[in-house]
Every structure is written in structure tokens, then in C-alpha cells.
Amino acid sequence: MPIPSFLRPRVLIAATAALALSGCFGAPEVMKQGGGKRATTSTPNRPQVVGTPSFTSPEAQQCAFDLKQAGVRFTPLPNQDHGGGCSSIDSVKLLDIGTPVTNLGAMTCPLAKTFAAWAQFAVKPAALKYLGSEVVKIETFGTYSCRNIYGGRSGRLSQHAYSNAIDVAGFVLADGRRIMLDGGWKGDKPSQDFLRALHKSACRRFGTVLSPDYNAAHYNHFHMDMSGNGYCR
């Protein structure tokens, strides 16, 4: 059935917009480059409906474009209200950032972009400098988790409840060594120097970074999220 002449301009505009958006989520590529500045994104906005389309705002589309330009392979996820105040807004599933990473779930786009850059431009060179070997895997305790801070029954929700945080537990090297926060933070000098260099770098990129020096709950990992404005412990 022919399209009426008065509708043709609208159809053309809609088709053009769809093609432009699809370009943000094109074919995955291998990591080439990334940014080094800390984003200032805090708690994401709540979704209106479960499963609503994500990446509709200009800011979210720009973040997705930046990830693609950095060569990061990812899949955009639909917005989700998980109940209890927990949500995943404009989040992605990272597929390849150049180094394998364990236990990755939904991550807000700014968190994913910052983490990918940190892994590429902080973790890799620090391992060579302080440990004389390449990092072949980053081990984490995960990203999204609908829970309060410290996993308590009361208190405010953790940034994990918004897919806006990641807990990094350690690193596997090409020579077989595993440099873990549990033991390595107060371990031999090369391990200490490596982990403290990564902590310092993370504090320049993420909004909040908590190390084993913060409290007993963080004895075995770095907590890194995009809330706050440079809180570093």
C-alpha cells in the first residue's frame, strides 16, 4: 500500500533516527583506546516501566557511542526496576574490554566506560612496571546486587543496587601468579606497590573508591562506583 504523501516526511525522519541509534550499538570491536577522566554520574534515574527502552537520552547515547569508539564490546540492556528501590538504568553487559573479567553483570554505562579505561590504562601498565608480567584476568565479586551498604538489613541502598558499582578482588598474571587484595594489600613490596598504584589511579577516575584501609568489610576488594565526587579511602 503506497504511503500517503503527507506522511512521507515523518516516515523518513523516523527511519533516519532508527539508523542513527543502531550505529551506537554496532558490531563489537577489540579495545583500542579509552578515556582517563573520572565521570561525575551519581545515582541513575528510576525507570518509568519495567523493561522500558534504554539509551534514549542524549547523555546515555553519547556514553554508548564513547564505549563503541573505545573498541569495547558490549550489549545494551533494557531498563529494569527490580523492586525494593533497586534498578538498572542505561546499563550494559560488557563482553570484551581487552582483558577477561569475571562475574560481570549489569553496569551503568559510565561505570562500564570508566572501568574499561582503568583496566586498559592503569592495570596493564602497572602490572608490567611493578610485577614484570602481564595481567591476563581481572577477578571481581560482581556488579549489580540488590542490597544495602555492607549487606546490612537496614540502611541506605548500596550503589550495587543501581548497577553503579564493581568490587575488584584481584588479578591473575601471565606467569601464573594471583595478586589478591586479600593478602596482597599487606603482602610483599611488589604486590603492595602494584595494588596501591591501582588504588591511586582508581581514585582519579571513579566517584568513590574504598580499599582494605577503609574498614573490615573491604579487606578483600576495591569497591569502585560512580557516586560522589572523588571520595577515596
PDB file of C-alpha atoms in Angstrom:
ATOM      1  CA  MET A   1       0.000   0.000   0.000  1.00  0.00           C
ATOM      2  CA  PRO A   2       1.556   3.347  -1.004  1.00  0.00           C
ATOM      3  CA  ILE A   3       2.485   5.754   1.836  1.00  0.00           C
ATOM      4  CA  PRO A   4       0.332   8.944   1.660  1.00  0.00           C
ATOM      5  CA  SER A   5       2.360  11.925   0.579  1.00  0.00           C
ATOM      6  CA  PHE A   6       1.685  13.868   3.795  1.00  0.00           C
ATOM      7  CA  LEU A   7       3.194  11.025   5.874  1.00  0.00           C
ATOM      8  CA  ARG A   8       6.354  10.519   3.806  1.00  0.00           C
ATOM      9  CA  PRO A   9       8.472  13.186   5.637  1.00  0.00           C
ATOM     10  CA  ARG A  10       7.592  11.629   9.008  1.00  0.00           C
ATOM     11  CA  VAL A  11       8.489   8.138   7.859  1.00  0.00           C
ATOM     12  CA  LEU A  12      11.815   9.373   6.507  1.00  0.00           C
ATOM     13  CA  ILE A  13      12.648  11.116   9.815  1.00  0.00           C
ATOM     14  CA  ALA A  14      11.761   8.006  11.838  1.00  0.00           C
ATOM     15  CA  ALA A  15      13.881   5.760   9.619  1.00  0.00           C
ATOM     16  CA  THR A  16      16.842   8.131   9.837  1.00  0.00           C
ATOM     17  CA  ALA A  17      16.631   8.254  13.654  1.00  0.00           C
ATOM     18  CA  ALA A  18      16.479   4.458  13.877  1.00  0.00           C
ATOM     19  CA  LEU A  19      19.566   4.104  11.726  1.00  0.00           C
ATOM     20  CA  ALA A  20      21.472   6.664  13.810  1.00  0.00           C
ATOM     21  CA  LEU A  21      20.667   4.879  17.074  1.00  0.00           C
ATOM     22  CA  SER A  22      21.625   1.491  15.642  1.00  0.00           C
ATOM     23  CA  GLY A  23      25.066   2.918  14.893  1.00  0.00           C
ATOM     24  CA  CYS A  24      25.691   3.310  18.645  1.00  0.00           C
ATOM     25  CA  PHE A  25      25.243  -0.407  19.122  1.00  0.00           C
ATOM     26  CA  GLY A  26      27.061  -1.669  16.055  1.00  0.00           C
ATOM     27  CA  ALA A  27      29.316  -4.671  15.677  1.00  0.00           C
ATOM     28  CA  PRO A  28      31.690  -5.204  18.637  1.00  0.00           C
ATOM     29  CA  GLU A  29      35.343  -4.384  18.218  1.00  0.00           C
ATOM     30  CA  VAL A  30      38.587  -5.043  20.069  1.00  0.00           C
ATOM     31  CA  MET A  31      39.705  -2.464  22.667  1.00  0.00           C
ATOM     32  CA  LYS A  32      41.794   0.286  21.062  1.00  0.00           C
ATOM     33  CA  GLN A  33      41.697   3.285  23.360  1.00  0.00           C
ATOM     34  CA  GLY A  34      39.765   4.800  26.271  1.00  0.00           C
ATOM     35  CA  GLY A  35      39.265   7.845  28.426  1.00  0.00           C
ATOM     36  CA  GLY A  36      41.021   8.621  31.677  1.00  0.00           C
ATOM     37  CA  LYS A  37      38.788  11.255  33.292  1.00  0.00           C
ATOM     38  CA  ARG A  38      36.530  10.432  36.199  1.00  0.00           C
ATOM     39  CA  ALA A  39      32.856  10.798  35.422  1.00  0.00           C
ATOM     40  CA  THR A  40      30.603  12.609  37.884  1.00  0.00           C
ATOM     41  CA  THR A  41      27.482  10.490  37.373  1.00  0.00           C
ATOM     42  CA  SER A  42      25.634   9.677  40.588  1.00  0.00           C
ATOM     43  CA  THR A  43      22.545   7.540  41.176  1.00  0.00           C
ATOM     44  CA  PRO A  44      20.752   6.863  37.880  1.00  0.00           C
ATOM     45  CA  ASN A  45      17.147   7.971  37.357  1.00  0.00           C
ATOM     46  CA  ARG A  46      14.392   5.450  38.073  1.00  0.00           C
ATOM     47  CA  PRO A  47      12.704   3.817  35.063  1.00  0.00           C
ATOM     48  CA  GLN A  48       9.038   4.531  34.400  1.00  0.00           C
ATOM     49  CA  VAL A  49       8.109   0.953  33.463  1.00  0.00           C
ATOM     50  CA  VAL A  50       9.859  -2.404  33.839  1.00  0.00           C
ATOM     51  CA  GLY A  51      11.689  -3.221  30.641  1.00  0.00           C
ATOM     52  CA  THR A  52      11.435   0.277  29.161  1.00  0.00           C
ATOM     53  CA  PRO A  53      13.883   1.069  26.349  1.00  0.00           C
ATOM     54  CA  SER A  54      17.303   2.236  27.480  1.00  0.00           C
ATOM     55  CA  PHE A  55      19.752   4.734  25.996  1.00  0.00           C
ATOM     56  CA  THR A  56      17.095   7.202  24.878  1.00  0.00           C
ATOM     57  CA  SER A  57      18.654  10.330  26.414  1.00  0.00           C
ATOM     58  CA  PRO A  58      21.443  12.243  24.642  1.00  0.00           C
ATOM     59  CA  GLU A  59      23.805  11.615  27.580  1.00  0.00           C
ATOM     60  CA  ALA A  60      23.222   7.862  27.525  1.00  0.00           C
ATOM     61  CA  GLN A  61      23.597   7.690  23.747  1.00  0.00           C
ATOM     62  CA  GLN A  62      26.863   9.623  23.977  1.00  0.00           C
ATOM     63  CA  CYS A  63      28.177   7.174  26.586  1.00  0.00           C
ATOM     64  CA  ALA A  64      27.286   4.212  24.366  1.00  0.00           C
ATOM     65  CA  PHE A  65      28.989   5.923  21.441  1.00  0.00           C
ATOM     66  CA  ASP A  66      32.114   6.522  23.568  1.00  0.00           C
ATOM     67  CA  LEU A  67      32.234   2.849  24.554  1.00  0.00           C
ATOM     68  CA  LYS A  68      31.977   1.790  20.935  1.00  0.00           C
ATOM     69  CA  GLN A  69      34.674   4.267  19.901  1.00  0.00           C
ATOM     70  CA  ALA A  70      36.941   2.823  22.609  1.00  0.00           C
ATOM     71  CA  GLY A  71      36.589  -0.584  20.965  1.00  0.00           C
ATOM     72  CA  VAL A  72      34.735  -2.079  23.928  1.00  0.00           C
ATOM     73  CA  ARG A  73      32.422  -4.970  23.068  1.00  0.00           C
ATOM     74  CA  PHE A  74      29.138  -4.692  24.947  1.00  0.00           C
ATOM     75  CA  THR A  75      25.421  -5.336  24.835  1.00  0.00           C
ATOM     76  CA  PRO A  76      22.966  -2.580  25.879  1.00  0.00           C
ATOM     77  CA  LEU A  77      20.388  -3.805  28.410  1.00  0.00           C
ATOM     78  CA  PRO A  78      16.760  -2.700  28.821  1.00  0.00           C
ATOM     79  CA  ASN A  79      15.961  -0.510  31.812  1.00  0.00           C
ATOM     80  CA  GLN A  80      14.778  -2.584  34.759  1.00  0.00           C
ATOM     81  CA  ASP A  81      13.054  -1.762  38.037  1.00  0.00           C
ATOM     82  CA  HIS A  82      13.957  -4.774  40.175  1.00  0.00           C
ATOM     83  CA  GLY A  83      11.790  -3.770  43.112  1.00  0.00           C
ATOM     84  CA  GLY A  84      12.802  -2.596  46.553  1.00  0.00           C
ATOM     85  CA  GLY A  85      14.324   0.537  45.040  1.00  0.00           C
ATOM     86  CA  CYS A  86      16.846  -1.483  43.014  1.00  0.00           C
ATOM     87  CA  SER A  87      17.249  -0.738  39.326  1.00  0.00           C
ATOM     88  CA  SER A  88      19.424  -0.984  36.239  1.00  0.00           C
ATOM     89  CA  ILE A  89      19.195   2.161  34.125  1.00  0.00           C
ATOM     90  CA  ASP A  90      21.069   2.668  30.831  1.00  0.00           C
ATOM     91  CA  SER A  91      23.210  -0.330  31.704  1.00  0.00           C
ATOM     92  CA  VAL A  92      25.339  -2.652  29.606  1.00  0.00           C
ATOM     93  CA  LYS A  93      26.782  -6.125  29.719  1.00  0.00           C
ATOM     94  CA  LEU A  94      30.495  -5.911  28.979  1.00  0.00           C
ATOM     95  CA  LEU A  95      31.672  -8.640  26.624  1.00  0.00           C
ATOM     96  CA  ASP A  96      35.310  -7.719  25.955  1.00  0.00           C
ATOM     97  CA  ILE A  97      37.440  -4.869  27.294  1.00  0.00           C
ATOM     98  CA  GLY A  98      40.746  -6.354  26.171  1.00  0.00           C
ATOM     99  CA  THR A  99      41.292  -8.351  29.383  1.00  0.00           C
ATOM    100  CA  PRO A 100      38.963 -11.110  30.654  1.00  0.00           C
ATOM    101  CA  VAL A 101      36.960 -10.095  33.737  1.00  0.00           C
ATOM    102  CA  THR A 102      34.990 -12.452  35.976  1.00  0.00           C
ATOM    103  CA  ASN A 103      31.469 -12.058  37.395  1.00  0.00           C
ATOM    104  CA  LEU A 104      30.399  -9.044  35.362  1.00  0.00           C
ATOM    105  CA  GLY A 105      26.686  -8.291  35.435  1.00  0.00           C
ATOM    106  CA  ALA A 106      24.754  -5.166  34.559  1.00  0.00           C
ATOM    107  CA  MET A 107      26.813  -1.967  34.824  1.00  0.00           C
ATOM    108  CA  THR A 108      25.708   1.597  34.218  1.00  0.00           C
ATOM    109  CA  CYS A 109      27.313   2.878  31.048  1.00  0.00           C
ATOM    110  CA  PRO A 110      29.512   5.473  32.840  1.00  0.00           C
ATOM    111  CA  LEU A 111      30.775   2.777  35.216  1.00  0.00           C
ATOM    112  CA  ALA A 112      31.491   0.402  32.325  1.00  0.00           C
ATOM    113  CA  LYS A 113      33.336   3.101  30.393  1.00  0.00           C
ATOM    114  CA  THR A 114      35.445   4.104  33.402  1.00  0.00           C
ATOM    115  CA  PHE A 115      36.229   0.532  34.397  1.00  0.00           C
ATOM    116  CA  ALA A 116      37.285  -0.412  30.862  1.00  0.00           C
ATOM    117  CA  ALA A 117      39.634   2.576  30.692  1.00  0.00           C
ATOM    118  CA  TRP A 118      41.067   1.803  34.153  1.00  0.00           C
ATOM    119  CA  ALA A 119      41.753  -1.792  33.144  1.00  0.00           C
ATOM    120  CA  GLN A 120      43.452  -0.711  29.925  1.00  0.00           C
ATOM    121  CA  PHE A 121      45.445   2.302  31.039  1.00  0.00           C
ATOM    122  CA  ALA A 122      46.126   1.620  34.730  1.00  0.00           C
ATOM    123  CA  VAL A 123      46.041  -2.126  35.407  1.00  0.00           C
ATOM    124  CA  LYS A 124      48.032  -3.289  32.393  1.00  0.00           C
ATOM    125  CA  PRO A 125      50.986  -0.872  32.671  1.00  0.00           C
ATOM    126  CA  ALA A 126      51.134  -1.151  36.482  1.00  0.00           C
ATOM    127  CA  ALA A 127      51.459  -4.935  36.273  1.00  0.00           C
ATOM    128  CA  LEU A 128      54.405  -4.651  33.914  1.00  0.00           C
ATOM    129  CA  LYS A 129      56.038  -1.924  35.986  1.00  0.00           C
ATOM    130  CA  TYR A 130      55.720  -3.440  39.462  1.00  0.00           C
ATOM    131  CA  LEU A 131      55.359  -7.180  38.786  1.00  0.00           C
ATOM    132  CA  GLY A 132      57.125  -7.691  35.470  1.00  0.00           C
ATOM    133  CA  SER A 133      54.245  -9.660  33.970  1.00  0.00           C
ATOM    134  CA  GLU A 134      51.011  -9.049  32.088  1.00  0.00           C
ATOM    135  CA  VAL A 135      47.553  -9.238  33.646  1.00  0.00           C
ATOM    136  CA  VAL A 136      45.548 -11.958  31.890  1.00  0.00           C
ATOM    137  CA  LYS A 137      42.441 -11.813  34.076  1.00  0.00           C
ATOM    138  CA  ILE A 138      40.730  -9.419  36.480  1.00  0.00           C
ATOM    139  CA  GLU A 139      38.734 -11.149  39.209  1.00  0.00           C
ATOM    140  CA  THR A 140      35.714  -9.383  40.711  1.00  0.00           C
ATOM    141  CA  PHE A 141      32.922 -10.086  43.183  1.00  0.00           C
ATOM    142  CA  GLY A 142      30.417  -8.683  40.728  1.00  0.00           C
ATOM    143  CA  THR A 143      28.450  -5.541  39.904  1.00  0.00           C
ATOM    144  CA  TYR A 144      24.655  -5.464  40.357  1.00  0.00           C
ATOM    145  CA  SER A 145      23.273  -6.680  43.684  1.00  0.00           C
ATOM    146  CA  CYS A 146      20.010  -5.534  45.265  1.00  0.00           C
ATOM    147  CA  ARG A 147      21.227  -4.900  48.810  1.00  0.00           C
ATOM    148  CA  ASN A 148      22.014  -2.262  51.389  1.00  0.00           C
ATOM    149  CA  ILE A 149      25.525  -0.993  52.055  1.00  0.00           C
ATOM    150  CA  TYR A 150      27.705  -3.653  53.705  1.00  0.00           C
ATOM    151  CA  GLY A 151      24.877  -6.139  53.046  1.00  0.00           C
ATOM    152  CA  GLY A 152      23.039  -4.999  56.187  1.00  0.00           C
ATOM    153  CA  ARG A 153      19.321  -5.431  56.852  1.00  0.00           C
ATOM    154  CA  SER A 154      18.872  -1.696  57.290  1.00  0.00           C
ATOM    155  CA  GLY A 155      20.466   1.468  55.969  1.00  0.00           C
ATOM    156  CA  ARG A 156      20.599   3.018  52.539  1.00  0.00           C
ATOM    157  CA  LEU A 157      20.901   1.030  49.359  1.00  0.00           C
ATOM    158  CA  SER A 158      24.364   0.267  48.043  1.00  0.00           C
ATOM    159  CA  GLN A 159      25.425   1.628  44.660  1.00  0.00           C
ATOM    160  CA  HIS A 160      25.453  -2.050  43.659  1.00  0.00           C
ATOM    161  CA  ALA A 161      21.653  -1.859  43.855  1.00  0.00           C
ATOM    162  CA  TYR A 162      21.749   0.592  40.936  1.00  0.00           C
ATOM    163  CA  SER A 163      24.288  -1.385  38.853  1.00  0.00           C
ATOM    164  CA  ASN A 164      26.621   1.510  39.598  1.00  0.00           C
ATOM    165  CA  ALA A 165      29.459  -0.272  41.446  1.00  0.00           C
ATOM    166  CA  ILE A 166      32.014  -3.032  40.982  1.00  0.00           C
ATOM    167  CA  ASP A 167      34.106  -4.919  43.548  1.00  0.00           C
ATOM    168  CA  VAL A 168      37.567  -5.929  42.306  1.00  0.00           C
ATOM    169  CA  ALA A 169      39.151  -8.809  44.212  1.00  0.00           C
ATOM    170  CA  GLY A 170      42.435  -9.454  42.404  1.00  0.00           C
ATOM    171  CA  PHE A 171      44.446 -10.105  39.283  1.00  0.00           C
ATOM    172  CA  VAL A 172      45.864 -13.160  37.521  1.00  0.00           C
ATOM    173  CA  LEU A 173      49.236 -12.726  35.801  1.00  0.00           C
ATOM    174  CA  ALA A 174      50.637 -14.387  32.702  1.00  0.00           C
ATOM    175  CA  ASP A 175      53.285 -16.100  34.824  1.00  0.00           C
ATOM    176  CA  GLY A 176      50.607 -17.774  36.945  1.00  0.00           C
ATOM    177  CA  ARG A 177      50.696 -15.527  39.994  1.00  0.00           C
ATOM    178  CA  ARG A 178      47.447 -14.276  41.558  1.00  0.00           C
ATOM    179  CA  ILE A 179      47.710 -10.879  43.226  1.00  0.00           C
ATOM    180  CA  MET A 180      44.687 -10.641  45.507  1.00  0.00           C
ATOM    181  CA  LEU A 181      43.596  -7.794  47.741  1.00  0.00           C
ATOM    182  CA  ASP A 182      43.230 -10.366  50.487  1.00  0.00           C
ATOM    183  CA  GLY A 183      46.891 -10.900  51.332  1.00  0.00           C
ATOM    184  CA  GLY A 184      48.447  -8.711  48.665  1.00  0.00           C
ATOM    185  CA  TRP A 185      47.421  -5.370  50.177  1.00  0.00           C
ATOM    186  CA  LYS A 186      49.771  -6.061  53.087  1.00  0.00           C
ATOM    187  CA  GLY A 187      51.916  -8.613  51.289  1.00  0.00           C
ATOM    188  CA  ASP A 188      55.313  -8.381  49.624  1.00  0.00           C
ATOM    189  CA  LYS A 189      56.510  -4.986  48.391  1.00  0.00           C
ATOM    190  CA  PRO A 190      55.849  -5.546  44.658  1.00  0.00           C
ATOM    191  CA  SER A 191      52.259  -6.585  45.405  1.00  0.00           C
ATOM    192  CA  GLN A 192      51.737  -3.624  47.715  1.00  0.00           C
ATOM    193  CA  ASP A 193      53.196  -1.188  45.203  1.00  0.00           C
ATOM    194  CA  PHE A 194      51.052  -2.618  42.401  1.00  0.00           C
ATOM    195  CA  LEU A 195      47.790  -2.527  44.348  1.00  0.00           C
ATOM    196  CA  ARG A 196      48.405   0.928  45.772  1.00  0.00           C
ATOM    197  CA  ALA A 197      49.197   2.275  42.318  1.00  0.00           C
ATOM    198  CA  LEU A 198      45.869   0.882  41.094  1.00  0.00           C
ATOM    199  CA  HIS A 199      44.058   2.383  44.080  1.00  0.00           C
ATOM    200  CA  LYS A 200      45.564   5.789  43.383  1.00  0.00           C
ATOM    201  CA  SER A 201      44.622   5.588  39.710  1.00  0.00           C
ATOM    202  CA  ALA A 202      41.077   4.462  40.523  1.00  0.00           C
ATOM    203  CA  CYS A 203      40.635   7.429  42.859  1.00  0.00           C
ATOM    204  CA  ARG A 204      41.298   9.753  39.905  1.00  0.00           C
ATOM    205  CA  ARG A 205      38.651   8.056  37.762  1.00  0.00           C
ATOM    206  CA  PHE A 206      35.755   6.800  39.877  1.00  0.00           C
ATOM    207  CA  GLY A 207      33.456   8.811  42.120  1.00  0.00           C
ATOM    208  CA  THR A 208      34.043   6.630  45.199  1.00  0.00           C
ATOM    209  CA  VAL A 209      36.838   4.126  45.850  1.00  0.00           C
ATOM    210  CA  LEU A 210      37.103   2.047  49.046  1.00  0.00           C
ATOM    211  CA  SER A 211      40.130  -0.137  49.831  1.00  0.00           C
ATOM    212  CA  PRO A 212      41.056  -2.559  52.638  1.00  0.00           C
ATOM    213  CA  ASP A 213      42.174   0.506  54.609  1.00  0.00           C
ATOM    214  CA  TYR A 214      38.564   1.764  54.749  1.00  0.00           C
ATOM    215  CA  ASN A 215      37.027  -0.870  57.027  1.00  0.00           C
ATOM    216  CA  ALA A 216      36.904  -4.599  57.722  1.00  0.00           C
ATOM    217  CA  ALA A 217      34.117  -5.148  55.182  1.00  0.00           C
ATOM    218  CA  HIS A 218      36.531  -4.223  52.370  1.00  0.00           C
ATOM    219  CA  TYR A 219      39.508  -6.300  53.486  1.00  0.00           C
ATOM    220  CA  ASN A 220      39.488  -8.328  50.257  1.00  0.00           C
ATOM    221  CA  HIS A 221      38.456  -5.952  47.479  1.00  0.00           C
ATOM    222  CA  PHE A 222      38.358  -2.500  45.958  1.00  0.00           C
ATOM    223  CA  HIS A 223      34.840  -1.080  45.860  1.00  0.00           C
ATOM    224  CA  MET A 224      34.557   1.376  42.966  1.00  0.00           C
ATOM    225  CA  ASP A 225      31.429   3.273  41.991  1.00  0.00           C
ATOM    226  CA  MET A 226      30.345   6.403  40.144  1.00  0.00           C
ATOM    227  CA  SER A 227      28.595   8.199  43.025  1.00  0.00           C
ATOM    228  CA  GLY A 228      30.224  11.017  44.943  1.00  0.00           C
ATOM    229  CA  ASN A 229      32.970  13.237  43.653  1.00  0.00           C
ATOM    230  CA  GLY A 230      36.297  11.679  44.392  1.00  0.00           C
ATOM    231  CA  TYR A 231      35.807  10.053  47.805  1.00  0.00           C
ATOM    232  CA  CYS A 232      38.917   7.906  48.227  1.00  0.00           C
ATOM    233  CA  ARG A 233      39.816   5.715  51.203  1.00  0.00           C
TER     234      ARG A 233
END
